[in-house]
mmCIF file of N, CA and C in Angstrom:
data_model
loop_
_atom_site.group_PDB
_atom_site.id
_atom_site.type_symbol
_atom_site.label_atom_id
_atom_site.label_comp_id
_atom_site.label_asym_id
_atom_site.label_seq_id
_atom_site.Cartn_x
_atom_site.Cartn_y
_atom_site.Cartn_z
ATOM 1 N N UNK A 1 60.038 12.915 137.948
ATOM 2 C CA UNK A 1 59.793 11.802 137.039
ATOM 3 C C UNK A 1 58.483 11.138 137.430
ATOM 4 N N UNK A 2 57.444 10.938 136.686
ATOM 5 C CA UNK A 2 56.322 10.258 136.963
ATOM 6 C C UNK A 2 56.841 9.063 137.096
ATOM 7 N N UNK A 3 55.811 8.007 137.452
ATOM 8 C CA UNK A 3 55.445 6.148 137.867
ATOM 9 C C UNK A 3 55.921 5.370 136.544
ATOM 10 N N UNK A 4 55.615 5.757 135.423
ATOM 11 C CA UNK A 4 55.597 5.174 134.832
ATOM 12 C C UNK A 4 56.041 5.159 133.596
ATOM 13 N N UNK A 5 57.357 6.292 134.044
ATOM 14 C CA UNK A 5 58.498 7.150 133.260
ATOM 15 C C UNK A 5 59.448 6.315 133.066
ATOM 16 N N UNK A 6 60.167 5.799 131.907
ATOM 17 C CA UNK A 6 61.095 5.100 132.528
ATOM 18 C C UNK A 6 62.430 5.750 132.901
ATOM 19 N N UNK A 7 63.836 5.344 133.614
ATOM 20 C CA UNK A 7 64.328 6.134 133.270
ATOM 21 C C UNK A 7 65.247 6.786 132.554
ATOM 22 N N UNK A 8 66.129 8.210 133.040
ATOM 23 C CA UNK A 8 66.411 9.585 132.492
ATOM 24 C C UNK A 8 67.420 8.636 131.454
ATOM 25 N N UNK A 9 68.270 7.854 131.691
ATOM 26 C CA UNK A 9 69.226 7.106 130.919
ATOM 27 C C UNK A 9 68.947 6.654 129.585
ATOM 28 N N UNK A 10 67.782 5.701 130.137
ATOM 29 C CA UNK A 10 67.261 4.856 129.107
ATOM 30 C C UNK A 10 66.497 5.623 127.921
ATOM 31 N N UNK A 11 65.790 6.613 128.606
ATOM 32 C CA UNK A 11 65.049 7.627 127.179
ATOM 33 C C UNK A 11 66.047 8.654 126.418
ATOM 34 N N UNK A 12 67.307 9.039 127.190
ATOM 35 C CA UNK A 12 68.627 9.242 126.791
ATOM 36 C C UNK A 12 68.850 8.516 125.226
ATOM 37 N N UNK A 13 69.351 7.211 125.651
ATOM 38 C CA UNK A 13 70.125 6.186 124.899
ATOM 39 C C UNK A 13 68.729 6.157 123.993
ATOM 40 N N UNK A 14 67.853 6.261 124.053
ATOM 41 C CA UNK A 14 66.384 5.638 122.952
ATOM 42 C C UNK A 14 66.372 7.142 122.138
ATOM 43 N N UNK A 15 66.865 8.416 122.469
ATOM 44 C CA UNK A 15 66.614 9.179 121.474
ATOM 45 C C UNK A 15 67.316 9.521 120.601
ATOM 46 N N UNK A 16 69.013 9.162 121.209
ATOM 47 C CA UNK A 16 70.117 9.644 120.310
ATOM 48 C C UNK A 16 70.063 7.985 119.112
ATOM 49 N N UNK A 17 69.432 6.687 119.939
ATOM 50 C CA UNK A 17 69.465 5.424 119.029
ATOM 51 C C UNK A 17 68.636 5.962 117.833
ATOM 52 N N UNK A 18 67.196 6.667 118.059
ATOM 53 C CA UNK A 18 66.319 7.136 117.428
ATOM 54 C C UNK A 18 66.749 7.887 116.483
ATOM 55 N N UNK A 19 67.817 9.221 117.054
ATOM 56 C CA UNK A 19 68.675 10.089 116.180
ATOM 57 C C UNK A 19 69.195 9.507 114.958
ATOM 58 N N UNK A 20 69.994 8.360 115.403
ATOM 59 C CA UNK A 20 70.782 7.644 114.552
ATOM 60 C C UNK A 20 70.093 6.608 113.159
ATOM 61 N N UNK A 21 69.187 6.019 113.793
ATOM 62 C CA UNK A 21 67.898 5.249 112.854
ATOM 63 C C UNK A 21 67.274 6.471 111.803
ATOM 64 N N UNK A 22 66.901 7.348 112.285
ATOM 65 C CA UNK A 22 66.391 8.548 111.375
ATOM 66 C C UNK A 22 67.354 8.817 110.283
ATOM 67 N N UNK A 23 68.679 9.541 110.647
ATOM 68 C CA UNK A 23 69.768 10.143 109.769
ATOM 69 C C UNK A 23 70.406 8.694 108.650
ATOM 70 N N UNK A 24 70.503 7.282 109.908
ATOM 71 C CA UNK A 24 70.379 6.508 108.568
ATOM 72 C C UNK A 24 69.447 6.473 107.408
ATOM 73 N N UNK A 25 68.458 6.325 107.574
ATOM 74 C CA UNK A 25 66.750 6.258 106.898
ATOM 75 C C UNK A 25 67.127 7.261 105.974
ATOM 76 N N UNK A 26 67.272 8.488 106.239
ATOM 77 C CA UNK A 26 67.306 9.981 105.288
ATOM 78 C C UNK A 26 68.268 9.552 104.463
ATOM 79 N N UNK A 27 69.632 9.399 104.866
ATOM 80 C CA UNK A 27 70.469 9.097 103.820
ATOM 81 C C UNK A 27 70.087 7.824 102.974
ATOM 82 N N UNK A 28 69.113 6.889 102.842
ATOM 83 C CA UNK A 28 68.730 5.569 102.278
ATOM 84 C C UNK A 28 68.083 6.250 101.175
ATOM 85 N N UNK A 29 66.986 7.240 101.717
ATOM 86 C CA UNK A 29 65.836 8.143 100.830
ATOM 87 C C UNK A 29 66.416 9.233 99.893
ATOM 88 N N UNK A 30 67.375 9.458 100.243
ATOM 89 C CA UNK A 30 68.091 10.516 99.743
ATOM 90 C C UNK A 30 69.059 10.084 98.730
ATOM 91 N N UNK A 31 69.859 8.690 99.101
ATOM 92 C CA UNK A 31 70.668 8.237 97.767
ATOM 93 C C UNK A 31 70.014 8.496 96.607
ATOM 94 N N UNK A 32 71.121 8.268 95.402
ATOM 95 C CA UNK A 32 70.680 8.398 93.478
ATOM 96 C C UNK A 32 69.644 7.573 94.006
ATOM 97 N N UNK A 33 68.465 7.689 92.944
ATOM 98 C CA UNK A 33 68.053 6.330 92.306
ATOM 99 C C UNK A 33 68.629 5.255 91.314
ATOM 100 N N UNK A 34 68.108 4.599 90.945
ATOM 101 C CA UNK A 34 68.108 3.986 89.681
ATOM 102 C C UNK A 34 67.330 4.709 88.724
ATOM 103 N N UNK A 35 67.808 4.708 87.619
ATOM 104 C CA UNK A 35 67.356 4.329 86.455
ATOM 105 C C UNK A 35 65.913 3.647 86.337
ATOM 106 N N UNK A 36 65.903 2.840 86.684
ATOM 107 C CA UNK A 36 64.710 2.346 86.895
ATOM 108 C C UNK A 36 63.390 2.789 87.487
ATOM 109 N N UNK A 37 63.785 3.523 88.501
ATOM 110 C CA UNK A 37 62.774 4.089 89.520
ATOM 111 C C UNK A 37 62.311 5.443 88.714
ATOM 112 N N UNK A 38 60.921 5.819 88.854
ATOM 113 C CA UNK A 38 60.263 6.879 88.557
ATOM 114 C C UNK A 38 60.776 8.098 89.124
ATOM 115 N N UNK A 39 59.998 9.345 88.705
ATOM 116 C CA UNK A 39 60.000 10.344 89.441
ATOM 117 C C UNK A 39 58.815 10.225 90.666
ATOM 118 N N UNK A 40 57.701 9.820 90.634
ATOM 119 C CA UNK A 40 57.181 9.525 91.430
ATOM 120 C C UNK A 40 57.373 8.832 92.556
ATOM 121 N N UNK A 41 58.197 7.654 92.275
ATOM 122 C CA UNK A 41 59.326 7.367 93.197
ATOM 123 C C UNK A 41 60.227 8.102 94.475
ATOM 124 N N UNK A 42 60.726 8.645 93.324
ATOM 125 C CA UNK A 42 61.744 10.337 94.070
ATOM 126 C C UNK A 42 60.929 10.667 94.867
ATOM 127 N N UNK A 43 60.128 11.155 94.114
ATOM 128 C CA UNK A 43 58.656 12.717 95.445
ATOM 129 C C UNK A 43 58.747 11.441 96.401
ATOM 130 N N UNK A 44 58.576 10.395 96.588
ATOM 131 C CA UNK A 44 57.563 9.604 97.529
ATOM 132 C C UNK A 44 58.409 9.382 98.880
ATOM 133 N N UNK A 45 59.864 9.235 98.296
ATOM 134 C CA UNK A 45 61.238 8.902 98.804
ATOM 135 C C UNK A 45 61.263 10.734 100.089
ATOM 136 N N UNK A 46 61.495 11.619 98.698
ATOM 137 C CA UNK A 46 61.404 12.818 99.413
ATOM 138 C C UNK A 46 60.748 13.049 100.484
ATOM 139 N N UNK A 47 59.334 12.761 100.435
ATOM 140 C CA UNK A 47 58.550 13.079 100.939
ATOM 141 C C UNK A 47 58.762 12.415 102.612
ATOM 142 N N UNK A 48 59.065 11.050 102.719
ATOM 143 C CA UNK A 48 59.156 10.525 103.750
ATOM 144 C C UNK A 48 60.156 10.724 104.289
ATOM 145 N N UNK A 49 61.365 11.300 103.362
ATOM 146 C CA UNK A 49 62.484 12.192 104.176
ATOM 147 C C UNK A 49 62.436 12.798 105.118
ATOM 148 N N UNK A 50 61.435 13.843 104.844
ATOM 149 C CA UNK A 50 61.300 15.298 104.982
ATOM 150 C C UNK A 50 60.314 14.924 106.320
ATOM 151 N N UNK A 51 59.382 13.975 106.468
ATOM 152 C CA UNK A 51 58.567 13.518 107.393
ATOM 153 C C UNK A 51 59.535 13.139 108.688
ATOM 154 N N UNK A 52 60.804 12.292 108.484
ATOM 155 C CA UNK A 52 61.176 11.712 109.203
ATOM 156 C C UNK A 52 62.565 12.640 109.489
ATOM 157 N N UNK A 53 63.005 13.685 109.043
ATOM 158 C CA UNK A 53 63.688 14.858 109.355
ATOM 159 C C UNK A 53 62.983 16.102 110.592
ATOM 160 N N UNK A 54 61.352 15.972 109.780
ATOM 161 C CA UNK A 54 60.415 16.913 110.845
ATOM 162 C C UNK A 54 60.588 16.230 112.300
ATOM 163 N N UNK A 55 60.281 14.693 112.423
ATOM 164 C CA UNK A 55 60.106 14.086 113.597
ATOM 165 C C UNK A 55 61.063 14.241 114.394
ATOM 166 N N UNK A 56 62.610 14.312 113.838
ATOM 167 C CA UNK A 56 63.509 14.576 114.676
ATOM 168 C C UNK A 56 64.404 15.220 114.980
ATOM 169 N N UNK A 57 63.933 16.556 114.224
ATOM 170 C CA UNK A 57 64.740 17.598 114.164
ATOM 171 C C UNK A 57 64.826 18.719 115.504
ATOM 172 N N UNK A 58 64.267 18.176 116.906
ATOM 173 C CA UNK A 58 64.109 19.032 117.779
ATOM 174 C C UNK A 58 64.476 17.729 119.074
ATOM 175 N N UNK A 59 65.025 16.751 118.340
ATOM 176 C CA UNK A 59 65.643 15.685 119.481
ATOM 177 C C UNK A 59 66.948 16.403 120.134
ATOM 178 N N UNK A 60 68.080 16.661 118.596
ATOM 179 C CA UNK A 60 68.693 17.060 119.369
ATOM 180 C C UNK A 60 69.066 18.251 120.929
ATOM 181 N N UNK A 61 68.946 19.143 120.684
ATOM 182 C CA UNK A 61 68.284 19.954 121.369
ATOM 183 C C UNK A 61 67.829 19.262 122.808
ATOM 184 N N UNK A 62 67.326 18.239 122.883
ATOM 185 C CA UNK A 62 66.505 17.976 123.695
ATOM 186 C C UNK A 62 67.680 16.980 124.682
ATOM 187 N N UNK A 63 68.627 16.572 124.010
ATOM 188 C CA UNK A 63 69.892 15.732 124.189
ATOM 189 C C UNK A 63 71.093 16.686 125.122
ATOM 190 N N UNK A 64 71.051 18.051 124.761
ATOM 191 C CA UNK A 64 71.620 18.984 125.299
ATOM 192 C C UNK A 64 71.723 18.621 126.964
ATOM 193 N N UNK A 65 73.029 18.779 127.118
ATOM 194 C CA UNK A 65 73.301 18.755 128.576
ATOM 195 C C UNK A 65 72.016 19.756 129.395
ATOM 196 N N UNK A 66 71.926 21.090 129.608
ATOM 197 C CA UNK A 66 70.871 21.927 129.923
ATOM 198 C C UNK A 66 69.513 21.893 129.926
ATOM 199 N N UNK A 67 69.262 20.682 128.884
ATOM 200 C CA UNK A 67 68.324 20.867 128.500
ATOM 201 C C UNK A 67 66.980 19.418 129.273
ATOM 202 N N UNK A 68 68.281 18.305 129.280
ATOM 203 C CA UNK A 68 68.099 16.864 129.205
ATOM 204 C C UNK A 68 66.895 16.451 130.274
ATOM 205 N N UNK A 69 66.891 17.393 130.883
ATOM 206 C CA UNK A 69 65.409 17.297 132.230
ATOM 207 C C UNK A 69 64.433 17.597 131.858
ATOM 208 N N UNK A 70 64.326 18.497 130.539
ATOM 209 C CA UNK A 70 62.856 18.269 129.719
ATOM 210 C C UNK A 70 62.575 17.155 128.698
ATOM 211 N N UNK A 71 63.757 15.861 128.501
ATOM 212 C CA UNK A 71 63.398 15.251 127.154
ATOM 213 C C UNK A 71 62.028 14.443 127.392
ATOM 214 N N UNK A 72 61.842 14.014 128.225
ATOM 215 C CA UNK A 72 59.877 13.518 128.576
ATOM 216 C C UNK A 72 59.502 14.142 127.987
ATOM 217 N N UNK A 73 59.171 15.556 128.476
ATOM 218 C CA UNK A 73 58.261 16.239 128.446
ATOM 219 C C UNK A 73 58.563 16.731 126.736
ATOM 220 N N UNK A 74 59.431 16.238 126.110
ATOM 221 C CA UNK A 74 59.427 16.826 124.718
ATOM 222 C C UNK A 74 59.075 15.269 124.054
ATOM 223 N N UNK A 75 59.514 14.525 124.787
ATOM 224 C CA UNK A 75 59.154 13.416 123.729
ATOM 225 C C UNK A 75 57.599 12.636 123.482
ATOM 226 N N UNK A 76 56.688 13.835 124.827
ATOM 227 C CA UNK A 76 55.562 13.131 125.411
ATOM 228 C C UNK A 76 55.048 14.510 124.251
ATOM 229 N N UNK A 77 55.602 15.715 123.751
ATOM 230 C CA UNK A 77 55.074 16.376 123.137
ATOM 231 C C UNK A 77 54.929 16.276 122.137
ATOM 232 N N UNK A 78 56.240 15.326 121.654
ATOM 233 C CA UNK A 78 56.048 14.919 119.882
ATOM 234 C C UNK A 78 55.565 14.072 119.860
ATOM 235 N N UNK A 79 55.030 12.508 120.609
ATOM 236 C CA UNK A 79 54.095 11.835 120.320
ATOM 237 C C UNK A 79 52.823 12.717 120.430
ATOM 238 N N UNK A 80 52.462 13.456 120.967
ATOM 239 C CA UNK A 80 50.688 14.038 121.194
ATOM 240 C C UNK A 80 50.918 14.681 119.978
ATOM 241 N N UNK A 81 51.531 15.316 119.099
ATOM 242 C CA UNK A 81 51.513 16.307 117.895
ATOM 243 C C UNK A 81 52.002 15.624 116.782
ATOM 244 N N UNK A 82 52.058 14.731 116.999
ATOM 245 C CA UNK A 82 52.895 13.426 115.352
ATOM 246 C C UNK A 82 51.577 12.883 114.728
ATOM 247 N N UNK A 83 51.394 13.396 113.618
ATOM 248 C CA UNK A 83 50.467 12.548 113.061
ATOM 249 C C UNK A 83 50.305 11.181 113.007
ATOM 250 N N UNK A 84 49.423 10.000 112.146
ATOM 251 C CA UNK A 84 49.355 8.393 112.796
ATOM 252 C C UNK A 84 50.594 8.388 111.907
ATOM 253 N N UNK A 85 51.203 8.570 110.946
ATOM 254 C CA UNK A 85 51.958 7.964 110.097
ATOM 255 C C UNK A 85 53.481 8.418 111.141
ATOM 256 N N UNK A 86 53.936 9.802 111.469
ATOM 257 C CA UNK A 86 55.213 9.682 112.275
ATOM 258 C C UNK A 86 54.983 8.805 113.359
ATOM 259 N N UNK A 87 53.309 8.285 114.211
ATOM 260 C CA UNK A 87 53.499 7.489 115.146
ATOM 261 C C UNK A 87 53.854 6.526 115.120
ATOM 262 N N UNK A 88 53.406 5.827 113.303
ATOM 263 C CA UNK A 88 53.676 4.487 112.886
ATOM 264 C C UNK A 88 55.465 4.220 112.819
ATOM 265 N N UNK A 89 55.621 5.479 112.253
ATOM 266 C CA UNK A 89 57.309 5.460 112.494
ATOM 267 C C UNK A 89 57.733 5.551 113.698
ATOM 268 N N UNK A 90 57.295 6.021 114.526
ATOM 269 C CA UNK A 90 57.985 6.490 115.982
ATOM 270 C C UNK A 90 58.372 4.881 116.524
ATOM 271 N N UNK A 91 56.631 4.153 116.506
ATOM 272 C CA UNK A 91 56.434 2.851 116.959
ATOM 273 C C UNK A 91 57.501 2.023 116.523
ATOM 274 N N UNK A 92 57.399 2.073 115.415
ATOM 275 C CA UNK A 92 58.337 0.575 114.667
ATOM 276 C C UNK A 92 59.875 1.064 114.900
ATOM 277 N N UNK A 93 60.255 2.196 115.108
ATOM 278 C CA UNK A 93 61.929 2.584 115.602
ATOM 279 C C UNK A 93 61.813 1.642 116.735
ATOM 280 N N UNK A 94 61.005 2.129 118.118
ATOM 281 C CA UNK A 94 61.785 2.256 119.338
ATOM 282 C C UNK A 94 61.019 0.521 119.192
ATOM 283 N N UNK A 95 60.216 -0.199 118.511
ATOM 284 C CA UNK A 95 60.122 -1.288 118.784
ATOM 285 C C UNK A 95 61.486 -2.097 118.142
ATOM 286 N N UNK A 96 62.111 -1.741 116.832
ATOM 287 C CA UNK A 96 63.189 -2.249 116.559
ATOM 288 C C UNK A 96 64.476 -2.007 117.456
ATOM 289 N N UNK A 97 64.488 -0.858 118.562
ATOM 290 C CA UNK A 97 65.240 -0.953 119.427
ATOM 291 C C UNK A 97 64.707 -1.698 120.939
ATOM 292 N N UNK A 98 64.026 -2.176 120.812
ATOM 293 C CA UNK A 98 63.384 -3.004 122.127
ATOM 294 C C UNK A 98 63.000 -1.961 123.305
ATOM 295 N N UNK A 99 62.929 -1.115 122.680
ATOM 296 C CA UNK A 99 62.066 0.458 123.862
ATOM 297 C C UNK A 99 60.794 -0.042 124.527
ATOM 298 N N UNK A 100 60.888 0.339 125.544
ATOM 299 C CA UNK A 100 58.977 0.061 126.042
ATOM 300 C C UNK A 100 58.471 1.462 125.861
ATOM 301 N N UNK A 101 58.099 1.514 124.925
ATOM 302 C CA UNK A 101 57.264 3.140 124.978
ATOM 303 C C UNK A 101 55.853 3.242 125.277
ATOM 304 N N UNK A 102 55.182 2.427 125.949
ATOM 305 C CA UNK A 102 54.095 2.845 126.456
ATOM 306 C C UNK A 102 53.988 3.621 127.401
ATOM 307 N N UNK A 103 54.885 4.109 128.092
ATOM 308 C CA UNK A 103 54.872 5.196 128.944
ATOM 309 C C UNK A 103 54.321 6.808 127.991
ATOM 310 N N UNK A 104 54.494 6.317 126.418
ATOM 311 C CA UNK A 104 54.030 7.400 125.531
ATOM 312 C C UNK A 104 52.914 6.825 125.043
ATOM 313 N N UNK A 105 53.127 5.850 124.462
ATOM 314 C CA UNK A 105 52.311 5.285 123.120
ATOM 315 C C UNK A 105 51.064 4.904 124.327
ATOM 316 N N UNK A 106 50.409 4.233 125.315
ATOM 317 C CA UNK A 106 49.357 4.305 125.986
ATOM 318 C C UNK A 106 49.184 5.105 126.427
ATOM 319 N N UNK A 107 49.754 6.347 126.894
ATOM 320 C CA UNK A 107 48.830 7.413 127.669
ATOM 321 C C UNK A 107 47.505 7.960 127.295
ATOM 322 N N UNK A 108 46.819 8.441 128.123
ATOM 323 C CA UNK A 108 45.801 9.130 127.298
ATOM 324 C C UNK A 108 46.515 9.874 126.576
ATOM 325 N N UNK A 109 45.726 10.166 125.271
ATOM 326 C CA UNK A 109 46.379 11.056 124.074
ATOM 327 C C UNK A 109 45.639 12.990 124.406
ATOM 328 N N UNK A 110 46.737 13.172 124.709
ATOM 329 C CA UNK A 110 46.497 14.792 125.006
ATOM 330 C C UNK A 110 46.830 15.616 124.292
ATOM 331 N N UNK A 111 46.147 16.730 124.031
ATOM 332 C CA UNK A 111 47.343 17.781 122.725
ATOM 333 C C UNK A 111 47.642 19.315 123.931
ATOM 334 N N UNK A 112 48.928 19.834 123.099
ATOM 335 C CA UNK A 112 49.008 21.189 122.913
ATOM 336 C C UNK A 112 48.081 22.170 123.557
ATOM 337 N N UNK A 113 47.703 22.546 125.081
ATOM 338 C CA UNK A 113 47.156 24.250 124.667
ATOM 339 C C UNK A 113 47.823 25.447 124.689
ATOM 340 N N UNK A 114 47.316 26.633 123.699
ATOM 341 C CA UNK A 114 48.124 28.015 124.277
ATOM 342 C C UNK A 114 48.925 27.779 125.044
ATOM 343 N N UNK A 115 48.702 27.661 126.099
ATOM 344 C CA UNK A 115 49.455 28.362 127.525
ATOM 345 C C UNK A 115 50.464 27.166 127.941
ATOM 346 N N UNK A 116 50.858 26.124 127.190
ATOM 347 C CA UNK A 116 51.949 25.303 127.312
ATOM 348 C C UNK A 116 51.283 24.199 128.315
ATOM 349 N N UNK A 117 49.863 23.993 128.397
ATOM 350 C CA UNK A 117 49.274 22.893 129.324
ATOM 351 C C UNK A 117 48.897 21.991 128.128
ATOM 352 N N UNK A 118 48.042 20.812 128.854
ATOM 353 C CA UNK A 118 47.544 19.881 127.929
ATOM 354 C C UNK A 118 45.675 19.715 128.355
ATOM 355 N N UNK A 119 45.045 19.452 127.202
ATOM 356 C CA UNK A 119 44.153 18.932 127.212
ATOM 357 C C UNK A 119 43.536 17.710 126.580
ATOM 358 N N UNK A 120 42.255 16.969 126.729
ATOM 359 C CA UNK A 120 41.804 16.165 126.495
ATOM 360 C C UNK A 120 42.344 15.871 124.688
ATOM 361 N N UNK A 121 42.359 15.392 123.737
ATOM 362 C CA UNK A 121 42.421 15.386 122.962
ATOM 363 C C UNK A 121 41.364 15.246 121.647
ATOM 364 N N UNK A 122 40.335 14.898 122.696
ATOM 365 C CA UNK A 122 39.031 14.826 121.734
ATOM 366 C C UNK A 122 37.882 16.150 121.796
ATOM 367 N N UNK A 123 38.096 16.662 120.905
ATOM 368 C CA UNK A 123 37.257 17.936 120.573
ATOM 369 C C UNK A 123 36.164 18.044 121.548
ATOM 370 N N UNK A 124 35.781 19.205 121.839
ATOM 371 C CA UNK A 124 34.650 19.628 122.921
ATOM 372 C C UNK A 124 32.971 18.983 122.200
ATOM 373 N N UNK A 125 32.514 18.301 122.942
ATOM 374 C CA UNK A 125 30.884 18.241 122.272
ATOM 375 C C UNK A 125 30.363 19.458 122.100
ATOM 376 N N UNK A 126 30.012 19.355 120.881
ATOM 377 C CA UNK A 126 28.968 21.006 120.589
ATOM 378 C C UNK A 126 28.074 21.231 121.541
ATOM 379 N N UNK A 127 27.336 22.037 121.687
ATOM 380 C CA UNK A 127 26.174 22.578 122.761
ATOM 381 C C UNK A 127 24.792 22.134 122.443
ATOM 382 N N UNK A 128 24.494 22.086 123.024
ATOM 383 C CA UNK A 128 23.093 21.536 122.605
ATOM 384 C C UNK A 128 22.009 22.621 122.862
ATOM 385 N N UNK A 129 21.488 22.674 121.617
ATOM 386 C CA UNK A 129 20.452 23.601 121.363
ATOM 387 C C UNK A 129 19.122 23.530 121.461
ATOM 388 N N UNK A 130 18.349 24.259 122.038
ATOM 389 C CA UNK A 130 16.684 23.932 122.436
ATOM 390 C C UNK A 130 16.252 23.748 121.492
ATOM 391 N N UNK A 131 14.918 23.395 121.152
ATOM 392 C CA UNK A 131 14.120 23.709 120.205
ATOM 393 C C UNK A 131 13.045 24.614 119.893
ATOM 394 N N UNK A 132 12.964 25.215 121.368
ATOM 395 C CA UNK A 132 12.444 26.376 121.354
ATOM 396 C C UNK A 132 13.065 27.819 121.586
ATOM 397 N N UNK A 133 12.641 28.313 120.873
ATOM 398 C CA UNK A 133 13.288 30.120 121.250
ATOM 399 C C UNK A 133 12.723 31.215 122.203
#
């Protein structure tokens, strides 16, 4: 566990709370409409479904007895790979559950490489080219 991890319990209880906030949300987006409401409506509803289904469709899993010694390291993976809008969601969950997630939400922001490491997150500076040949 890193310094500034909190702990194994507490990110426990914050993902299955998270679980639960999501599957409510989907079923909110997912009820009939009205009458009233557009189809454009619908898509928009859909759409943020389907956003907030992607975000947490690999929690469970991660909840797994076997598994539960990687949930950091999965939850430090879906913040680095969540676009701003699942972050905006990520944020406003675990802030409506009184989470301190800066152990995610401040880190340096790292992504994904190949080989299951992380790097910087800000693209390599191009090379710089002479002006003579």
């Amino acid at each position: 566990m890193e310094s500034d991890q909190p702990p194994q319990a507490a990110m426990e209880a914050v993902t299955a709370d998270l679980l639960h906030l999501g599957f409510l949300e989907i079923r909110f987006l997912t009820a009939p409409l009205l009458d009233a409401h557009s189809a454009d409506a619908l898509d928009r509803r859909r759409e943020r479904a389907n956003m907030i289904a992607d975000l947490c469709h690999q929690l469970p899993g991660l909840l797994a007895p076997q598994r539960r010694d990687q949930l950091a390291d999965g939850l430090r993976y879906l913040w680095r790979t969540a676009t701003a809008t699942k972050r905006q969601w990520l944020r406003s969950r675990w802030d409506h559950l009184n989470y301190d997630h800066r152990w995610l939400t401040e880190a340096a922001t790292e992504r994904p490489t190949p080989k299951g490491k992380t790097a910087n997150a800000d693209p390599p500076s191009p090379p710089i080219e002479s002006g003579a040949n």
